[in-house]
Every structure is written in structure tokens, then in C-alpha cells.
């Protein structure tokens, strides 16, 4: 089925380890996003890429880096994981400039635990 | 900046009860408004949307009306089912990003 695919679905890291969360979409969308979801906090934007070749910080970018590898793929990297980064991470995509009208399509999430 | 405030949950109802989940917003300009639903263990799915004042979004028996004068977008359903148990998020648009509320959990019992 068409949509947004995230890998892995679950991951446990030790403090200080690094990892990359992968996201790919097959809807030919221009814009892609990374959010984290924490209890009582809702969804908070980490980084986004309005179009291929551009990335911008969101509300909570510290401790993360992103790469827009091509139009389909947008990865999120944790260089040195901390327990505060334990969360559920969601990738989403939309047509450029149309999030205002059509919203996002979300992936199913990556549940990350840092011990 | 933009912000969304939702009523805190959980909201607990019996099957066939009437549902209201309140959502108010603060925004510059004229944002579009959305309700998303998240079932356990899944990502968020768009439930309904409204792009201008007085628009009514509707889907699967859920409705919400864009009220500019009260800066609100309350979600309603006339008769909830057990299968409606989920977390509901209100959101508003900037140019290329969405701002979400904290979510409201709905629990419906038989």
C-alpha cells in the first residue's frame, strides 16, 4: 500500500549509542517531517524538509540531525542517545505548501527506548 | 506563535452516548484546522478538516465546525461506538507545518 514507511518499529539503545531512524514515502510528496510523541506533550516537531535539498529546525531539534537523502527518504539521526530521547517518533509527508489544506500522511511510528 | 488547546482526558463514555471534545486555538492569519485520530499502536490518521471559517468537516459520523469568532473547532459525534476508542488530536496549519494539541483519549465501554 502507498504511504509512509518507518524502520525500525522498535529499538532499545544504551545511553551514548547512535542510531538512524529511516523514513520513506512513495506518494511523490515534496515535504517531510519528523515529530516525537510523549505522554502529556502531544506531538512536537523535531525537523522538517519543505522540499528536497532543504531542512529546517522545528520546536525540539537539540540532540538530533536529519538528512533528506532524496525526494522519497528523510532520515533522523541520534548521535549520542540520552534517556530524554525515549519517545515514539513519527515521520510524515505532504505536498509542498499544501499541509495547510490537506494535512499530513503519517507513518506508523518508531518506539525508541534509551536505557 | 500558533498553539492548540484541547480538553484533557480521558473522556469515558458508554456506547451510543454523545461525544464532544473541545479544541481552541491561537493563530496568526487564517489557518486550516484538522482532527486526527490515533488507534492503539498506530500512527495518526486524518479524521476531518476545515479550511475556512464556518466550514464543517465531517467523516465517519464525526463533525467539527470552524468557528472563527470563538477560535474553536470542537469535535462531536452523536452516538459513539466501542471502536471509536482512541486518542484524538486537534491541529492547525502554518504554511508548511502543523501544530498539534496534546491529544484527548476517548474510552468507550459497551
PDB file of C-alpha atoms in Angstrom:
ATOM      1  CA  UNK A   1       0.000   0.000   0.000  1.00  0.00           C
ATOM      2  CA  UNK A   2       1.123   3.552  -0.736  1.00  0.00           C
ATOM      3  CA  UNK A   3       2.152   5.597   2.245  1.00  0.00           C
ATOM      4  CA  UNK A   4       4.926   6.415   4.681  1.00  0.00           C
ATOM      5  CA  UNK A   5       7.184   3.588   5.867  1.00  0.00           C
ATOM      6  CA  UNK A   6       9.303   3.858   9.006  1.00  0.00           C
ATOM      7  CA  UNK A   7      12.026   1.495  10.168  1.00  0.00           C
ATOM      8  CA  UNK A   8      12.656   0.098  12.678  1.00  0.00           C
ATOM      9  CA  UNK A   9       9.360  -0.192  14.571  1.00  0.00           C
ATOM     10  CA  UNK A  10      11.049  -0.772  17.920  1.00  0.00           C
ATOM     11  CA  UNK A  11      14.552  -0.065  19.193  1.00  0.00           C
ATOM     12  CA  UNK A  12      16.360  -0.154  22.521  1.00  0.00           C
ATOM     13  CA  UNK A  13      19.584   1.828  22.821  1.00  0.00           C
ATOM     14  CA  UNK A  14      22.094   2.321  25.566  1.00  0.00           C
ATOM     15  CA  UNK A  15      22.937   5.864  26.603  1.00  0.00           C
ATOM     16  CA  UNK A  16      25.587   7.263  24.282  1.00  0.00           C
ATOM     17  CA  UNK A  17      24.863   4.946  21.364  1.00  0.00           C
ATOM     18  CA  UNK A  18      23.937   6.333  17.982  1.00  0.00           C
ATOM     19  CA  UNK A  19      21.281   5.283  15.526  1.00  0.00           C
ATOM     20  CA  UNK A  20      19.393   6.430  12.455  1.00  0.00           C
ATOM     21  CA  UNK A  21      15.633   6.228  12.033  1.00  0.00           C
ATOM     22  CA  UNK A  22      14.613   5.709   8.439  1.00  0.00           C
ATOM     23  CA  UNK A  23      11.561   7.095   6.671  1.00  0.00           C
ATOM     24  CA  UNK A  24      10.435   6.678   3.065  1.00  0.00           C
ATOM     25  CA  UNK A  25       7.291   7.777   1.230  1.00  0.00           C
ATOM     26  CA  UNK A  26       6.011   6.687  -2.163  1.00  0.00           C
ATOM     27  CA  UNK A  27       3.391   9.390  -2.758  1.00  0.00           C
ATOM     28  CA  UNK A  28       5.735  11.780  -4.572  1.00  0.00           C
ATOM     29  CA  UNK A  29       5.337  14.308  -1.752  1.00  0.00           C
ATOM     30  CA  UNK A  30       7.768  17.187  -1.539  1.00  0.00           C
ATOM     31  CA  UNK A  31       7.638  17.875   2.202  1.00  0.00           C
ATOM     32  CA  UNK A  32       8.617  15.527   5.020  1.00  0.00           C
ATOM     33  CA  UNK A  33       8.598  15.864   8.806  1.00  0.00           C
ATOM     34  CA  UNK A  34       9.819  14.243  12.000  1.00  0.00           C
ATOM     35  CA  UNK A  35       7.768  14.506  15.201  1.00  0.00           C
ATOM     36  CA  UNK A  36       8.163  12.969  18.615  1.00  0.00           C
ATOM     37  CA  UNK A  37       5.228  11.962  20.789  1.00  0.00           C
ATOM     38  CA  UNK A  38       5.497  11.931  24.554  1.00  0.00           C
ATOM     39  CA  UNK A  39       2.786  11.361  27.186  1.00  0.00           C
ATOM     40  CA  UNK A  40       1.052  14.609  28.067  1.00  0.00           C
ATOM     41  CA  UNK A  41       3.056  16.546  25.467  1.00  0.00           C
ATOM     42  CA  UNK A  42       1.288  15.699  22.242  1.00  0.00           C
ATOM     43  CA  UNK A  43       3.351  15.804  19.057  1.00  0.00           C
ATOM     44  CA  UNK A  44       6.320  18.132  18.817  1.00  0.00           C
ATOM     45  CA  UNK A  45       8.126  18.927  15.582  1.00  0.00           C
ATOM     46  CA  UNK A  46      11.819  17.997  15.534  1.00  0.00           C
ATOM     47  CA  UNK A  47      12.860  18.823  11.963  1.00  0.00           C
ATOM     48  CA  UNK A  48      11.216  19.179   8.621  1.00  0.00           C
ATOM     49  CA  UNK A  49      12.163  19.340   4.971  1.00  0.00           C
ATOM     50  CA  UNK A  50       9.885  21.540   2.889  1.00  0.00           C
ATOM     51  CA  UNK A  51      11.446  20.252  -0.325  1.00  0.00           C
ATOM     52  CA  UNK A  52      14.350  18.102  -1.485  1.00  0.00           C
ATOM     53  CA  UNK A  53      17.619  19.776  -0.541  1.00  0.00           C
ATOM     54  CA  UNK A  54      16.259  21.832   2.359  1.00  0.00           C
ATOM     55  CA  UNK A  55      15.882  21.109   6.065  1.00  0.00           C
ATOM     56  CA  UNK A  56      14.716  23.306   8.941  1.00  0.00           C
ATOM     57  CA  UNK A  57      14.594  23.029  12.700  1.00  0.00           C
ATOM     58  CA  UNK A  58      11.326  22.581  14.492  1.00  0.00           C
ATOM     59  CA  UNK A  59      10.398  23.030  18.123  1.00  0.00           C
ATOM     60  CA  UNK A  60      12.763  20.440  19.664  1.00  0.00           C
ATOM     61  CA  UNK A  61      15.820  19.894  17.400  1.00  0.00           C
ATOM     62  CA  UNK A  62      18.539  19.545  20.045  1.00  0.00           C
ATOM     63  CA  UNK A  63      20.266  16.158  20.006  1.00  0.00           C
ATOM     64  CA  UNK A  64      19.071  15.284  16.502  1.00  0.00           C
ATOM     65  CA  UNK A  65      20.250  15.632  12.924  1.00  0.00           C
ATOM     66  CA  UNK A  66      18.421  14.930   9.698  1.00  0.00           C
ATOM     67  CA  UNK A  67      19.248  14.091   6.102  1.00  0.00           C
ATOM     68  CA  UNK A  68      16.949  14.464   3.128  1.00  0.00           C
ATOM     69  CA  UNK A  69      18.599  11.751   1.066  1.00  0.00           C
ATOM     70  CA  UNK A  70      16.328  12.207  -1.958  1.00  0.00           C
ATOM     71  CA  UNK A  71      12.704  13.069  -2.571  1.00  0.00           C
ATOM     72  CA  UNK A  72      11.490   9.795  -1.042  1.00  0.00           C
ATOM     73  CA  UNK A  73      13.675   9.468   2.031  1.00  0.00           C
ATOM     74  CA  UNK A  74      14.172  11.555   5.174  1.00  0.00           C
ATOM     75  CA  UNK A  75      16.264  10.125   7.998  1.00  0.00           C
ATOM     76  CA  UNK A  76      16.625  11.184  11.633  1.00  0.00           C
ATOM     77  CA  UNK A  77      19.902  10.561  13.461  1.00  0.00           C
ATOM     78  CA  UNK A  78      20.634  10.456  17.156  1.00  0.00           C
ATOM     79  CA  UNK A  79      24.394  10.894  17.538  1.00  0.00           C
ATOM     80  CA  UNK A  80      24.595  10.174  21.278  1.00  0.00           C
ATOM     81  CA  UNK A  81      21.319   8.899  22.667  1.00  0.00           C
ATOM     82  CA  UNK A  82      20.056  10.108  26.047  1.00  0.00           C
ATOM     83  CA  UNK A  83      17.215   8.764  28.204  1.00  0.00           C
ATOM     84  CA  UNK A  84      15.303  12.012  27.498  1.00  0.00           C
ATOM     85  CA  UNK A  85      15.058  10.863  23.891  1.00  0.00           C
ATOM     86  CA  UNK A  86      12.924   7.877  24.851  1.00  0.00           C
ATOM     87  CA  UNK A  87       9.809   8.521  22.811  1.00  0.00           C
ATOM     88  CA  UNK A  88       7.695   7.455  19.872  1.00  0.00           C
ATOM     89  CA  UNK A  89       8.933   9.037  16.652  1.00  0.00           C
ATOM     90  CA  UNK A  90       6.641   9.715  13.719  1.00  0.00           C
ATOM     91  CA  UNK A  91       7.567  10.607  10.186  1.00  0.00           C
ATOM     92  CA  UNK A  92       5.012  12.369   7.964  1.00  0.00           C
ATOM     93  CA  UNK A  93       4.803  13.793   4.471  1.00  0.00           C
ATOM     94  CA  UNK A  94       2.712  16.274   2.477  1.00  0.00           C
ATOM     95  CA  UNK A  95       2.716  18.086  -0.815  1.00  0.00           C
ATOM     96  CA  UNK A  96       4.829  21.226  -0.521  1.00  0.00           C
ATOM     97  CA  UNK A  97       2.744  24.131   0.669  1.00  0.00           C
ATOM     98  CA  UNK A  98      -0.402  22.041   0.978  1.00  0.00           C
ATOM     99  CA  UNK A  99      -0.112  20.930   4.575  1.00  0.00           C
ATOM    100  CA  UNK A 100      -2.434  23.895   5.101  1.00  0.00           C
ATOM    101  CA  UNK A 101      -5.169  22.306   3.022  1.00  0.00           C
ATOM    102  CA  UNK A 102      -4.561  18.581   3.094  1.00  0.00           C
ATOM    103  CA  UNK A 103      -2.574  17.893   6.237  1.00  0.00           C
ATOM    104  CA  UNK A 104      -0.047  15.103   6.566  1.00  0.00           C
ATOM    105  CA  UNK A 105       0.184  11.395   5.911  1.00  0.00           C
ATOM    106  CA  UNK A 106       1.852   9.688   8.881  1.00  0.00           C
ATOM    107  CA  UNK A 107       3.960   6.581   9.234  1.00  0.00           C
ATOM    108  CA  UNK A 108       3.196   4.023  11.932  1.00  0.00           C
ATOM    109  CA  UNK A 109       5.987   5.190  14.233  1.00  0.00           C
ATOM    110  CA  UNK A 110       9.244   4.019  15.833  1.00  0.00           C
ATOM    111  CA  UNK A 111       9.154   3.305  19.545  1.00  0.00           C
ATOM    112  CA  UNK A 112      12.603   4.127  20.932  1.00  0.00           C
ATOM    113  CA  UNK A 113      13.789   3.363  24.460  1.00  0.00           C
ATOM    114  CA  UNK A 114      17.121   4.677  25.721  1.00  0.00           C
ATOM    115  CA  UNK A 115      18.404   2.962  28.864  1.00  0.00           C
TER     116      UNK A 115
ATOM    117  CA  UNK B   1       3.040  31.707  17.725  1.00  0.00           C
ATOM    118  CA  UNK B   2       0.432  29.120  16.912  1.00  0.00           C
ATOM    119  CA  UNK B   3      -0.997  26.931  19.650  1.00  0.00           C
ATOM    120  CA  UNK B   4      -3.794  24.434  20.199  1.00  0.00           C
ATOM    121  CA  UNK B   5      -5.530  23.651  23.477  1.00  0.00           C
ATOM    122  CA  UNK B   6      -7.614  20.503  23.907  1.00  0.00           C
ATOM    123  CA  UNK B   7      -9.627  19.281  26.828  1.00  0.00           C
ATOM    124  CA  UNK B   8      -7.755  16.848  28.987  1.00  0.00           C
ATOM    125  CA  UNK B   9      -8.807  13.251  29.066  1.00  0.00           C
ATOM    126  CA  UNK B  10      -9.533  10.557  29.366  1.00  0.00           C
ATOM    127  CA  UNK B  11     -13.114  11.013  28.282  1.00  0.00           C
ATOM    128  CA  UNK B  12     -15.085   7.932  29.291  1.00  0.00           C
ATOM    129  CA  UNK B  13     -18.465   7.238  27.715  1.00  0.00           C
ATOM    130  CA  UNK B  14     -20.909   4.417  27.300  1.00  0.00           C
ATOM    131  CA  UNK B  15     -21.717   3.148  23.824  1.00  0.00           C
ATOM    132  CA  UNK B  16     -24.281   5.337  21.986  1.00  0.00           C
ATOM    133  CA  UNK B  17     -23.528   8.389  24.143  1.00  0.00           C
ATOM    134  CA  UNK B  18     -22.959  11.848  22.648  1.00  0.00           C
ATOM    135  CA  UNK B  19     -19.357  12.961  22.320  1.00  0.00           C
ATOM    136  CA  UNK B  20     -17.830  16.431  22.465  1.00  0.00           C
ATOM    137  CA  UNK B  21     -14.089  17.048  22.589  1.00  0.00           C
ATOM    138  CA  UNK B  22     -13.234  20.726  22.899  1.00  0.00           C
ATOM    139  CA  UNK B  23     -10.476  22.389  20.908  1.00  0.00           C
ATOM    140  CA  UNK B  24      -9.496  26.056  20.863  1.00  0.00           C
ATOM    141  CA  UNK B  25      -6.622  27.658  19.032  1.00  0.00           C
ATOM    142  CA  UNK B  26      -4.418  30.716  18.806  1.00  0.00           C
ATOM    143  CA  UNK B  27      -3.022  31.580  15.398  1.00  0.00           C
ATOM    144  CA  UNK B  28      -1.956  34.382  13.131  1.00  0.00           C
ATOM    145  CA  UNK B  29      -3.753  34.621   9.827  1.00  0.00           C
ATOM    146  CA  UNK B  30      -6.375  32.119   8.753  1.00  0.00           C
ATOM    147  CA  UNK B  31      -5.204  28.585   9.444  1.00  0.00           C
ATOM    148  CA  UNK B  32      -6.800  25.355   8.342  1.00  0.00           C
ATOM    149  CA  UNK B  33      -7.976  23.101  11.184  1.00  0.00           C
ATOM    150  CA  UNK B  34      -7.778  19.337  11.490  1.00  0.00           C
ATOM    151  CA  UNK B  35      -8.763  16.428  13.687  1.00  0.00           C
ATOM    152  CA  UNK B  36      -6.547  13.366  13.649  1.00  0.00           C
ATOM    153  CA  UNK B  37      -7.234  10.016  15.319  1.00  0.00           C
ATOM    154  CA  UNK B  38      -4.661   7.570  16.687  1.00  0.00           C
ATOM    155  CA  UNK B  39      -5.670   3.990  17.431  1.00  0.00           C
ATOM    156  CA  UNK B  40      -3.502   1.989  19.856  1.00  0.00           C
ATOM    157  CA  UNK B  41      -0.100   1.144  18.408  1.00  0.00           C
ATOM    158  CA  UNK B  42      -0.714   3.033  15.171  1.00  0.00           C
ATOM    159  CA  UNK B  43       0.180   6.342  13.570  1.00  0.00           C
ATOM    160  CA  UNK B  44      -2.160   9.303  13.215  1.00  0.00           C
ATOM    161  CA  UNK B  45      -4.891   9.290  10.591  1.00  0.00           C
ATOM    162  CA  UNK B  46      -6.674  12.357   9.279  1.00  0.00           C
ATOM    163  CA  UNK B  47     -10.271  12.271  10.505  1.00  0.00           C
ATOM    164  CA  UNK B  48     -11.639  15.548   9.148  1.00  0.00           C
ATOM    165  CA  UNK B  49     -10.627  19.076   8.242  1.00  0.00           C
ATOM    166  CA  UNK B  50     -11.933  22.586   7.610  1.00  0.00           C
ATOM    167  CA  UNK B  51     -10.083  25.219   5.637  1.00  0.00           C
ATOM    168  CA  UNK B  52     -12.057  28.402   6.340  1.00  0.00           C
ATOM    169  CA  UNK B  53     -14.414  29.983   8.838  1.00  0.00           C
ATOM    170  CA  UNK B  54     -17.866  28.370   9.142  1.00  0.00           C
ATOM    171  CA  UNK B  55     -16.749  25.275   7.225  1.00  0.00           C
ATOM    172  CA  UNK B  56     -17.947  21.994   8.687  1.00  0.00           C
ATOM    173  CA  UNK B  57     -15.715  18.967   8.360  1.00  0.00           C
ATOM    174  CA  UNK B  58     -17.290  15.528   8.672  1.00  0.00           C
ATOM    175  CA  UNK B  59     -16.282  11.884   8.416  1.00  0.00           C
ATOM    176  CA  UNK B  60     -17.461   8.562   9.906  1.00  0.00           C
ATOM    177  CA  UNK B  61     -20.205  10.312  11.896  1.00  0.00           C
ATOM    178  CA  UNK B  62     -17.801  12.852  13.413  1.00  0.00           C
ATOM    179  CA  UNK B  63     -18.279  16.568  12.791  1.00  0.00           C
ATOM    180  CA  UNK B  64     -16.465  19.802  13.647  1.00  0.00           C
ATOM    181  CA  UNK B  65     -17.242  23.398  12.678  1.00  0.00           C
ATOM    182  CA  UNK B  66     -14.578  26.080  12.209  1.00  0.00           C
ATOM    183  CA  UNK B  67     -15.695  28.947  14.493  1.00  0.00           C
ATOM    184  CA  UNK B  68     -13.506  31.985  13.938  1.00  0.00           C
ATOM    185  CA  UNK B  69     -15.377  34.157  16.423  1.00  0.00           C
ATOM    186  CA  UNK B  70     -14.669  31.742  19.279  1.00  0.00           C
ATOM    187  CA  UNK B  71     -11.409  30.343  17.803  1.00  0.00           C
ATOM    188  CA  UNK B  72     -12.757  26.828  18.279  1.00  0.00           C
ATOM    189  CA  UNK B  73     -13.057  23.549  16.392  1.00  0.00           C
ATOM    190  CA  UNK B  74     -14.893  21.168  18.709  1.00  0.00           C
ATOM    191  CA  UNK B  75     -15.272  17.531  17.681  1.00  0.00           C
ATOM    192  CA  UNK B  76     -18.721  15.927  18.040  1.00  0.00           C
ATOM    193  CA  UNK B  77     -20.361  12.595  17.367  1.00  0.00           C
ATOM    194  CA  UNK B  78     -23.961  11.761  18.055  1.00  0.00           C
ATOM    195  CA  UNK B  79     -23.527   8.104  19.063  1.00  0.00           C
ATOM    196  CA  UNK B  80     -20.113   6.681  19.871  1.00  0.00           C
ATOM    197  CA  UNK B  81     -19.092   3.053  19.449  1.00  0.00           C
ATOM    198  CA  UNK B  82     -16.528   0.942  21.277  1.00  0.00           C
ATOM    199  CA  UNK B  83     -14.438   1.060  18.090  1.00  0.00           C
ATOM    200  CA  UNK B  84     -14.130   4.860  18.476  1.00  0.00           C
ATOM    201  CA  UNK B  85     -11.846   4.373  21.474  1.00  0.00           C
ATOM    202  CA  UNK B  86      -8.639   6.160  20.508  1.00  0.00           C
ATOM    203  CA  UNK B  87      -6.650   9.346  21.060  1.00  0.00           C
ATOM    204  CA  UNK B  88      -7.899  12.403  19.171  1.00  0.00           C
ATOM    205  CA  UNK B  89      -5.640  15.304  18.194  1.00  0.00           C
ATOM    206  CA  UNK B  90      -6.679  18.761  17.097  1.00  0.00           C
ATOM    207  CA  UNK B  91      -4.217  20.569  14.817  1.00  0.00           C
ATOM    208  CA  UNK B  92      -3.831  23.807  12.899  1.00  0.00           C
ATOM    209  CA  UNK B  93      -1.719  24.719   9.894  1.00  0.00           C
ATOM    210  CA  UNK B  94       1.093  27.135   9.365  1.00  0.00           C
ATOM    211  CA  UNK B  95       2.389  27.450   5.813  1.00  0.00           C
ATOM    212  CA  UNK B  96       4.143  24.104   5.732  1.00  0.00           C
ATOM    213  CA  UNK B  97       3.870  22.612   9.216  1.00  0.00           C
ATOM    214  CA  UNK B  98       1.078  21.591  11.575  1.00  0.00           C
ATOM    215  CA  UNK B  99       0.842  22.427  15.270  1.00  0.00           C
ATOM    216  CA  UNK B 100      -0.881  19.761  17.364  1.00  0.00           C
ATOM    217  CA  UNK B 101      -2.714  19.779  20.643  1.00  0.00           C
ATOM    218  CA  UNK B 102      -1.734  17.338  23.383  1.00  0.00           C
ATOM    219  CA  UNK B 103      -4.417  14.834  22.469  1.00  0.00           C
ATOM    220  CA  UNK B 104      -7.554  13.593  24.212  1.00  0.00           C
ATOM    221  CA  UNK B 105      -8.044   9.919  24.967  1.00  0.00           C
ATOM    222  CA  UNK B 106     -11.560   8.580  24.435  1.00  0.00           C
ATOM    223  CA  UNK B 107     -12.625   5.337  26.110  1.00  0.00           C
ATOM    224  CA  UNK B 108     -15.996   3.868  25.144  1.00  0.00           C
ATOM    225  CA  UNK B 109     -17.423   0.975  27.130  1.00  0.00           C
ATOM    226  CA  UNK B 110     -20.141  -1.450  25.943  1.00  0.00           C
TER     227      UNK B 110
END
